[in-house]
PDB file of C-alpha atoms in Angstrom:
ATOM      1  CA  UNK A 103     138.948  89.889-151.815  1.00  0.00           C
ATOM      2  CA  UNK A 104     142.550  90.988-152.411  1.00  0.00           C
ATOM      3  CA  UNK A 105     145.000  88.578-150.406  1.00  0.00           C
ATOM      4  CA  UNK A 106     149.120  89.317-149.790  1.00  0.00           C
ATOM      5  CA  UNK A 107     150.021  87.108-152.448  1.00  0.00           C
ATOM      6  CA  UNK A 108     153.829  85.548-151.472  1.00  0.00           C
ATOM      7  CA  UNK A 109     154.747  85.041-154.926  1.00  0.00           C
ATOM      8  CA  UNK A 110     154.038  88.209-156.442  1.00  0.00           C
ATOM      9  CA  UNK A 111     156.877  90.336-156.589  1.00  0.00           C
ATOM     10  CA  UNK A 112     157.203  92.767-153.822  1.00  0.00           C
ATOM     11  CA  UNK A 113     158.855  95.692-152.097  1.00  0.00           C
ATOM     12  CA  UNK A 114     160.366  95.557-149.067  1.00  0.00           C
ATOM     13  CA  UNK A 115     161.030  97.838-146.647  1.00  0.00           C
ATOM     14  CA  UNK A 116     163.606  96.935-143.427  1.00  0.00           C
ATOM     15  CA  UNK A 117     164.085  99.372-140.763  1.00  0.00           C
ATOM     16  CA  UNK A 118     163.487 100.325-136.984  1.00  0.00           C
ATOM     17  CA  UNK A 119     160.284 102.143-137.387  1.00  0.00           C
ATOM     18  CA  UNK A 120     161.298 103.576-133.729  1.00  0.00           C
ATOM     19  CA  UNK A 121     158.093 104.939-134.294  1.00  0.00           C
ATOM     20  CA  UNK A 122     156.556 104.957-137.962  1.00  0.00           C
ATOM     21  CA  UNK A 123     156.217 108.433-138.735  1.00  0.00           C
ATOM     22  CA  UNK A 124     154.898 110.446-142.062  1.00  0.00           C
ATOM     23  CA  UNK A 125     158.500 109.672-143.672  1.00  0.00           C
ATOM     24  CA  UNK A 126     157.827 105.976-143.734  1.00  0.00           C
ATOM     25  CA  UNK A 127     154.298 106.378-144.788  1.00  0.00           C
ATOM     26  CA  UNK A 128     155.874 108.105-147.626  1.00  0.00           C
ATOM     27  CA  UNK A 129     158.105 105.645-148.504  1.00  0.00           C
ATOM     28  CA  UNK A 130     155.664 102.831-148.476  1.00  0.00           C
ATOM     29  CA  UNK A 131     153.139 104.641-150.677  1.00  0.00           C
ATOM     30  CA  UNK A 132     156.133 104.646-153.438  1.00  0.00           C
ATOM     31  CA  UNK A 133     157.075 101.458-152.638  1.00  0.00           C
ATOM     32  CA  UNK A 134     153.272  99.626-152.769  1.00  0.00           C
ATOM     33  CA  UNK A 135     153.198 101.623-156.642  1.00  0.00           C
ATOM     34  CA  UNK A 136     155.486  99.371-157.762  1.00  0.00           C
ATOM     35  CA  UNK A 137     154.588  96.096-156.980  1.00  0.00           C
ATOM     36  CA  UNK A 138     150.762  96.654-155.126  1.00  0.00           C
ATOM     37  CA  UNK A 139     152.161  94.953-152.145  1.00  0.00           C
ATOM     38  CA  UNK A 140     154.566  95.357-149.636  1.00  0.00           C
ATOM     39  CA  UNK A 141     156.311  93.522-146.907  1.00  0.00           C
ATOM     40  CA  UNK A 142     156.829  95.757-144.070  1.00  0.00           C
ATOM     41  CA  UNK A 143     160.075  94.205-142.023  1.00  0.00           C
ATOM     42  CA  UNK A 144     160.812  95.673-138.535  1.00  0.00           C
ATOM     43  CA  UNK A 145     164.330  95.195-136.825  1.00  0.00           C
ATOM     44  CA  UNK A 146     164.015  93.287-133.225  1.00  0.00           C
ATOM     45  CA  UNK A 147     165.904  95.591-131.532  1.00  0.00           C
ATOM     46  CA  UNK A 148     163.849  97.267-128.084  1.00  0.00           C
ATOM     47  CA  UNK A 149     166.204  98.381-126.080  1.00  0.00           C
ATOM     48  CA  UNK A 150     169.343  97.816-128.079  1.00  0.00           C
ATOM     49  CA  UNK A 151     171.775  99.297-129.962  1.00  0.00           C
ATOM     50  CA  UNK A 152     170.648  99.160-133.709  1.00  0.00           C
ATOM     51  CA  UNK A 153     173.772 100.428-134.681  1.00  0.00           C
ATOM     52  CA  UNK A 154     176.227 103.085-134.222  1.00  0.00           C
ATOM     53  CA  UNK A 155     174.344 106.085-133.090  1.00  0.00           C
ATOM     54  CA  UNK A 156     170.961 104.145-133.161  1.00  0.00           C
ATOM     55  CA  UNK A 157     170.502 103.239-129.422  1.00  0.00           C
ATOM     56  CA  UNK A 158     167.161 104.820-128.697  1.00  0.00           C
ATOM     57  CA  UNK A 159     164.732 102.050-129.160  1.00  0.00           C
ATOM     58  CA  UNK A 160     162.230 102.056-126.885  1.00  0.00           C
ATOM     59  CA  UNK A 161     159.466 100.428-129.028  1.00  0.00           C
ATOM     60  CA  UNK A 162     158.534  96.745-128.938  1.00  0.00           C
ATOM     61  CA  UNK A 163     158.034  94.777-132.414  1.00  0.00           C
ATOM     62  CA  UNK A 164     154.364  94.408-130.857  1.00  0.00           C
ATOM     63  CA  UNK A 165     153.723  98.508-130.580  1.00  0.00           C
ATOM     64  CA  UNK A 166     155.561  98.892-133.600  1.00  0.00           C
ATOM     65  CA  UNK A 167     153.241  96.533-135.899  1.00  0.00           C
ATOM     66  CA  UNK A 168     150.135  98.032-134.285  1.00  0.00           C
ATOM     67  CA  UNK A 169     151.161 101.816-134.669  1.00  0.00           C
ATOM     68  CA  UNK A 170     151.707 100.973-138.615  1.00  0.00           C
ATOM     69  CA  UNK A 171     148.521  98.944-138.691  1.00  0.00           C
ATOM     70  CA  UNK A 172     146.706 101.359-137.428  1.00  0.00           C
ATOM     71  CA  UNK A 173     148.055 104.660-139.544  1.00  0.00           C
ATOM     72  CA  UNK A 174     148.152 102.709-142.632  1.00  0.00           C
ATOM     73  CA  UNK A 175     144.280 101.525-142.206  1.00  0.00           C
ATOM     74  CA  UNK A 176     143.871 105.247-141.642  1.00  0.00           C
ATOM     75  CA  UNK A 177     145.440 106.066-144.993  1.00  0.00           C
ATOM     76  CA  UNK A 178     143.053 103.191-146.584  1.00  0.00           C
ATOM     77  CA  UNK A 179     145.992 100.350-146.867  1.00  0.00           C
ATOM     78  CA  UNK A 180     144.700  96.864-145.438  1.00  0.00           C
ATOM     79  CA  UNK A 181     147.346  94.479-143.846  1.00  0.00           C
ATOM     80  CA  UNK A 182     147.337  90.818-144.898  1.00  0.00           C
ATOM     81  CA  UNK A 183     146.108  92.677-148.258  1.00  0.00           C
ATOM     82  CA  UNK A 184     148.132  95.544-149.018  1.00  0.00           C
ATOM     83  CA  UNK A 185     151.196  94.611-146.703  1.00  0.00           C
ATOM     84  CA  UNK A 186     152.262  91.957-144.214  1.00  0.00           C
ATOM     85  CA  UNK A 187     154.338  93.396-141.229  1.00  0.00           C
ATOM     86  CA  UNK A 188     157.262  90.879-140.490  1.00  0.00           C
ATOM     87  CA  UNK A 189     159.231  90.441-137.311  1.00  0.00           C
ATOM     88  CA  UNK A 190     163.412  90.201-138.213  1.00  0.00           C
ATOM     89  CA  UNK A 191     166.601  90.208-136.112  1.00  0.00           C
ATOM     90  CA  UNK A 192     168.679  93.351-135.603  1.00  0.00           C
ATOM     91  CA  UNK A 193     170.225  93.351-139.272  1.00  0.00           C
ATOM     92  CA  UNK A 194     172.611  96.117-139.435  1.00  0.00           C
ATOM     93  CA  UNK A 195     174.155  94.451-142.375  1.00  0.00           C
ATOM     94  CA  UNK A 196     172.987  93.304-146.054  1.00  0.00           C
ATOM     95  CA  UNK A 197     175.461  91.947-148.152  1.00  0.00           C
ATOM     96  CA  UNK A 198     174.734  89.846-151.588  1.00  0.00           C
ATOM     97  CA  UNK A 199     176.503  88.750-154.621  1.00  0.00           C
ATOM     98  CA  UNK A 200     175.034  89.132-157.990  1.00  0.00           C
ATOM     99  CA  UNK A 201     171.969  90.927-158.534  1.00  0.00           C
ATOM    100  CA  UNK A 202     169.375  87.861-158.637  1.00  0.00           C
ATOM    101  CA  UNK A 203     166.339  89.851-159.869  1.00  0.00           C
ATOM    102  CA  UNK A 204     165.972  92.850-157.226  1.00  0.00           C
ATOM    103  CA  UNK A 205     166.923  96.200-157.282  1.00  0.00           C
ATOM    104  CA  UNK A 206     167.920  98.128-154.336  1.00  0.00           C
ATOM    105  CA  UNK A 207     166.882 101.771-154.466  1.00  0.00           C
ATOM    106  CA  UNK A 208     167.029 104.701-152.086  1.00  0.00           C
ATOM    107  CA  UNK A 209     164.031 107.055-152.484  1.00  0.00           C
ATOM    108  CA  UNK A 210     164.668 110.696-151.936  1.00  0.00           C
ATOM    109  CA  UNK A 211     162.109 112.879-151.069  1.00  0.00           C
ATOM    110  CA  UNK A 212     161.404 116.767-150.637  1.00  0.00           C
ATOM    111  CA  UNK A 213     163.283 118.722-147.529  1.00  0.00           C
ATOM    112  CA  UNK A 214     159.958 118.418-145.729  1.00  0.00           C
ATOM    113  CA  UNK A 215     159.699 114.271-146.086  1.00  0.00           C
ATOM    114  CA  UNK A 216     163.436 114.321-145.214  1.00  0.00           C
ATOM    115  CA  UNK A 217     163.318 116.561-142.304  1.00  0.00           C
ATOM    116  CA  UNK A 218     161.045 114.335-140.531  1.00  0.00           C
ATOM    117  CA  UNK A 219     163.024 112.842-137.465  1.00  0.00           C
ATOM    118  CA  UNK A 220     162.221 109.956-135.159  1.00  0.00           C
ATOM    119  CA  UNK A 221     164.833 111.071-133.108  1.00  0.00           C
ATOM    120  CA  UNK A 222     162.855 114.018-132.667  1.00  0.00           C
ATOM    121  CA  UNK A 223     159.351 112.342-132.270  1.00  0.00           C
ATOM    122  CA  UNK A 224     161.192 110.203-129.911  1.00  0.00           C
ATOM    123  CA  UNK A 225     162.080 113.117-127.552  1.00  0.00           C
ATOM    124  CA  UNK A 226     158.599 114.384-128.282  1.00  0.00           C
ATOM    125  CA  UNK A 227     156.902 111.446-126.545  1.00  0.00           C
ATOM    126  CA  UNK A 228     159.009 111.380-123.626  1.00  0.00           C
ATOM    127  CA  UNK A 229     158.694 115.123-122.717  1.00  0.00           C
ATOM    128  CA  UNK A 230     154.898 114.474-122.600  1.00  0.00           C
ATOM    129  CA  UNK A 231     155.648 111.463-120.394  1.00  0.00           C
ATOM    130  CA  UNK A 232     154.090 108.923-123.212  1.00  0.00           C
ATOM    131  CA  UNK A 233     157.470 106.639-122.758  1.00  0.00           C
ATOM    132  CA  UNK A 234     160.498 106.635-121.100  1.00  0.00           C
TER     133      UNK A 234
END
């Protein structure tokens, strides 16, 4: 049995996940290529401001963690395996010196990966009354 190993080197992925959509399932399947693991770190920030223009958080770390454990089992990915899932404080900011063996990258994707909005599955839920 395959175990999260902590000193393997590993992707991570920061962000809101305000909710985890397609787009981020995306992103993690080209981020758990390159390493075969993945640390999945989502922003404490229900019913904050995660930055300018990134008020609309209605989702708890605790919904959060179980929506992506849930559609990543779905898509055959096995937390404490594949991924861990870590809580983190409302970064808005990451600043470092020298590059100390990481690489940041930004993956692009096609217009239909890009076009995906949480913003707009956001408004989504609430017009079907599913949150506030």
């Amino acid at each position: 049995l395959k175990m999260f190993d902590s000193k393997k080197p590993t992707v991570l992925l920061l962000g809101r996940w305000q909710p985890w959509h397609e787009g981020h399932l995306a992103l993690f399947e080209r981020a758990i290529v390159k390493t075969g693991q993945v640390v999945i770190q989502v922003r404490d920030v229900k019913d904050s401001s995660g930055g300018e223009g990134q008020e609309d958080n209605p989702f708890s770390f605790e919904q959060i963690s179980e929506d992506i454990a849930e559609k990543l089992s779905k898509s055959g990915y096995t937390i404490n395996q594949d991924y861990i899932i870590q809580l983190v404080p409302n970064i808005t900011n990451i600043s470092y010196g020298r590059g100390v063996g990481y690489k940041i990258e930004k993956e692009s994707f096609d217009s239909e990966i890009e076009s995906i909005s949480a913003t707009n599955i956001r408004k989504s839920l609430r017009d079907e009354g599913k949150i506030k």
